[in-house]
Amino acid sequence: MKIKVAPSILSADFSCLEREIKKVELAGADMLHIDVMDGHFVPNITIGPVVVKYIRRVTKLPLDVHLMIENPQNFIDDFVGAGSDMLTMHIETISASSFRLQAARLKKRKIKVGISLNPDTPLSKIKDVLKYVDFVLVMSVYPGFSGQGFIPAVLPKIKQLRSIFDGDISVDGGVNDKVAGSIIKAGANILAAGSYIFGAKNTKLAIERLRNAK
Ligand code: DX5
Ligand code: ZN
């Protein structure tokens, strides 16, 4: 599987977001990871649909929108309208039956559907929805903030998921060149990274290091 890199703009300088986005686009990013937080599901507040709408105007990169919010079903239409290409909901925030309904609606609109799970949430919780998703976003930190350390205990979970799931597996949180190799080896093929990429002096090299990590 081709390894894709998804810079998370949560670590970007928001006073010049367009320039930051262009920087990672030129450096070879495959998609743009956008972290949406509501101050309820996670202890932080970040980006809403209005920001996604303006990001859509300045980049051709697919927008990978990660919803860390309660009642995600109430906001999906807004994020689709704003131009999202991929939408991820957390299994901790939605029932399997409601998720299935939303996934069907999103697929009709050609949006890629993802399910995410926190580091402590077992794979058994997403088993019932796996057949409705294009990708799984495995959290390798407790969601809420950039710049936290990768939790290696999620590696066996990635490996186990790969043995039962053919779609894309994305890993999000604490991803850097030191841990990327083990993440890829475990079977993931999308690496979301914030502080490692936006904190790098050479953005292109940072992205290449993640993509080619052994
Ligand atoms: C965490 C977010 C991540 C985060 C990644 O709640 O979902 O996408 O921004 O940032 P780093 O790579 O710095 O952990
Ligand atoms: Zn994220």
Tab-separated table of N, CA, C and O in Angstrom, residues 6-50:
chain	number	residue	atom	x	y	z
A	6	ALA	N	-0.481	13.003	6.053
A	6	ALA	CA	-1.548	13.988	6.275
A	6	ALA	C	-1.118	14.989	7.348
A	6	ALA	O	-1.307	14.743	8.532
A	7	PRO	N	-0.538	16.125	6.950
A	7	PRO	CA	-0.165	17.128	7.956
A	7	PRO	C	-1.402	17.662	8.689
A	7	PRO	O	-2.413	17.981	8.053
A	8	SER	N	-1.308	17.722	10.004
A	8	SER	CA	-2.407	18.246	10.815
A	8	SER	C	-2.187	19.730	11.066
A	8	SER	O	-1.221	20.126	11.719
A	9	ILE	N	-3.113	20.547	10.564
A	9	ILE	CA	-2.919	22.007	10.652
A	9	ILE	C	-3.069	22.544	12.064
A	9	ILE	O	-2.846	23.726	12.295
A	10	LEU	N	-3.417	21.676	13.008
A	10	LEU	CA	-3.502	22.147	14.399
A	10	LEU	C	-2.151	22.698	14.864
A	10	LEU	O	-2.093	23.541	15.756
A	11	SER	N	-1.077	22.230	14.250
A	11	SER	CA	0.257	22.719	14.630
A	11	SER	C	0.732	23.872	13.736
A	11	SER	O	1.877	24.311	13.860
A	12	ALA	N	-0.131	24.343	12.840
A	12	ALA	CA	0.270	25.430	11.940
A	12	ALA	C	0.134	26.781	12.644
A	12	ALA	O	-0.505	26.890	13.689
A	13	ASP	N	0.724	27.792	12.035
A	13	ASP	CA	0.549	29.174	12.507
A	13	ASP	C	-0.737	29.707	11.867
A	13	ASP	O	-0.787	29.970	10.669
A	14	PHE	N	-1.781	29.860	12.694
A	14	PHE	CA	-3.095	30.227	12.152
A	14	PHE	C	-3.171	31.676	11.676
A	14	PHE	O	-4.135	32.057	11.023
A	15	SER	N	-2.157	32.466	11.985
A	15	SER	CA	-2.177	33.853	11.503
A	15	SER	C	-1.814	33.909	10.018
A	15	SER	O	-2.020	34.927	9.366
A	16	CYS	N	-1.249	32.808	9.509
A	16	CYS	CA	-0.927	32.767	8.071
A	16	CYS	C	-1.231	31.363	7.550
A	16	CYS	O	-0.366	30.693	6.990
A	17	LEU	N	-2.455	30.967	7.748
A	17	LEU	CA	-2.851	29.585	7.455
A	17	LEU	C	-2.677	29.233	5.980
A	17	LEU	O	-2.248	28.125	5.656
A	18	GLU	N	-2.997	30.159	5.089
A	18	GLU	CA	-2.855	29.858	3.664
A	18	GLU	C	-1.397	29.526	3.337
A	18	GLU	O	-1.115	28.543	2.646
A	19	ARG	N	-0.485	30.321	3.858
A	19	ARG	CA	0.936	30.081	3.595
A	19	ARG	C	1.377	28.723	4.174
A	19	ARG	O	2.122	27.972	3.545
A	20	GLU	N	0.886	28.409	5.351
A	20	GLU	CA	1.229	27.135	5.984
A	20	GLU	C	0.715	25.952	5.155
A	20	GLU	O	1.390	24.930	4.994
A	21	ILE	N	-0.492	26.102	4.626
A	21	ILE	CA	-1.090	25.028	3.821
A	21	ILE	C	-0.312	24.856	2.514
A	21	ILE	O	0.002	23.734	2.103
A	22	LYS	N	0.017	25.977	1.879
A	22	LYS	CA	0.797	25.920	0.633
A	22	LYS	C	2.141	25.238	0.877
A	22	LYS	O	2.648	24.482	0.047
A	23	LYS	N	2.715	25.542	2.034
A	23	LYS	CA	4.020	24.974	2.386
A	23	LYS	C	3.960	23.435	2.406
A	23	LYS	O	4.791	22.776	1.783
A	24	VAL	N	2.958	22.878	3.059
A	24	VAL	CA	2.892	21.407	3.118
A	24	VAL	C	2.422	20.814	1.787
A	24	VAL	O	2.820	19.706	1.420
A	25	GLU	N	1.620	21.567	1.055
A	25	GLU	CA	1.169	21.085	-0.259
A	25	GLU	C	2.380	20.950	-1.189
A	25	GLU	O	2.583	19.911	-1.830
A	26	LEU	N	3.196	21.998	-1.220
A	26	LEU	CA	4.402	21.981	-2.067
A	26	LEU	C	5.402	20.935	-1.613
A	26	LEU	O	6.173	20.405	-2.410
A	27	ALA	N	5.398	20.637	-0.333
A	27	ALA	CA	6.363	19.690	0.231
A	27	ALA	C	5.934	18.236	0.026
A	27	ALA	O	6.646	17.322	0.440
A	28	GLY	N	4.771	18.025	-0.580
A	28	GLY	CA	4.386	16.656	-0.934
A	28	GLY	C	3.310	16.018	-0.069
A	28	GLY	O	3.118	14.797	-0.120
A	29	ALA	N	2.578	16.813	0.708
A	29	ALA	CA	1.489	16.252	1.518
A	29	ALA	C	0.453	15.589	0.610
A	29	ALA	O	0.224	16.037	-0.517
A	30	ASP	N	-0.163	14.520	1.093
A	30	ASP	CA	-1.178	13.818	0.301
A	30	ASP	C	-2.580	14.309	0.614
A	30	ASP	O	-3.499	14.130	-0.181
A	31	MET	N	-2.761	14.863	1.788
A	31	MET	CA	-4.075	15.389	2.209
A	31	MET	C	-3.819	16.320	3.373
A	31	MET	O	-2.696	16.389	3.886
A	32	LEU	N	-4.848	17.050	3.768
A	32	LEU	CA	-4.704	17.986	4.883
A	32	LEU	C	-5.591	17.495	6.024
A	32	LEU	O	-6.802	17.325	5.842
A	33	HIS	N	-4.991	17.263	7.184
A	33	HIS	CA	-5.741	16.769	8.336
A	33	HIS	C	-6.242	17.961	9.163
A	33	HIS	O	-5.452	18.788	9.610
A	34	ILE	N	-7.549	18.028	9.352
A	34	ILE	CA	-8.147	19.179	10.043
A	34	ILE	C	-8.852	18.694	11.311
A	34	ILE	O	-9.802	17.911	11.250
A	35	ASP	N	-8.368	19.152	12.458
A	35	ASP	CA	-8.870	18.685	13.751
A	35	ASP	C	-9.971	19.598	14.278
A	35	ASP	O	-9.728	20.748	14.620
A	36	VAL	N	-11.168	19.031	14.372
A	36	VAL	CA	-12.331	19.777	14.849
A	36	VAL	C	-12.631	19.350	16.289
A	36	VAL	O	-12.880	18.173	16.541
A	37	MET	N	-12.596	20.288	17.219
A	37	MET	CA	-12.799	19.967	18.637
A	37	MET	C	-13.828	20.901	19.241
A	37	MET	O	-13.859	22.091	18.908
A	38	ASP	N	-14.646	20.352	20.158
A	38	ASP	CA	-15.809	21.103	20.647
A	38	ASP	C	-15.762	21.502	22.114
A	38	ASP	O	-16.714	22.085	22.631
A	39	GLY	N	-14.677	21.155	22.818
A	39	GLY	CA	-14.633	21.477	24.243
A	39	GLY	C	-15.509	20.577	25.109
A	39	GLY	O	-15.629	20.814	26.306
A	40	HIS	N	-16.150	19.570	24.501
A	40	HIS	CA	-16.972	18.617	25.265
A	40	HIS	C	-16.381	17.216	25.188
A	40	HIS	O	-16.025	16.635	26.188
A	41	PHE	N	-16.281	16.713	23.950
A	41	PHE	CA	-15.671	15.384	23.791
A	41	PHE	C	-14.193	15.440	24.143
A	41	PHE	O	-13.629	14.476	24.655
A	42	VAL	N	-13.566	16.552	23.856
A	42	VAL	CA	-12.152	16.752	24.206
A	42	VAL	C	-12.007	18.124	24.886
A	42	VAL	O	-12.804	19.021	24.624
A	43	PRO	N	-10.984	18.278	25.717
A	43	PRO	CA	-10.852	19.532	26.466
A	43	PRO	C	-10.150	20.636	25.670
A	43	PRO	O	-9.189	21.238	26.145
A	44	ASN	N	-10.621	20.895	24.456
A	44	ASN	CA	-10.022	21.950	23.638
A	44	ASN	C	-11.051	22.358	22.585
A	44	ASN	O	-11.940	21.573	22.238
A	45	ILE	N	-10.926	23.562	22.070
A	45	ILE	CA	-11.826	24.065	21.028
A	45	ILE	C	-10.963	24.515	19.853
A	45	ILE	O	-9.977	25.229	20.052
A	46	THR	N	-11.316	24.078	18.651
A	46	THR	CA	-10.452	24.451	17.523
A	46	THR	C	-11.236	25.051	16.358
A	46	THR	O	-11.613	26.215	16.396
A	47	ILE	N	-11.494	24.224	15.354
A	47	ILE	CA	-11.909	24.726	14.043
A	47	ILE	C	-13.354	24.344	13.750
A	47	ILE	O	-13.780	23.233	14.054
A	48	GLY	N	-14.096	25.258	13.121
A	48	GLY	CA	-15.464	24.945	12.696
A	48	GLY	C	-15.595	24.981	11.181
A	48	GLY	O	-14.620	25.236	10.468
A	49	PRO	N	-16.810	24.746	10.678
A	49	PRO	CA	-17.034	24.681	9.231
A	49	PRO	C	-16.611	25.943	8.485
A	49	PRO	O	-16.158	25.856	7.343
A	50	VAL	N	-16.732	27.094	9.104
A	50	VAL	CA	-16.388	28.338	8.395
A	50	VAL	C	-14.915	28.347	7.994
A	50	VAL	O	-14.553	28.818	6.909
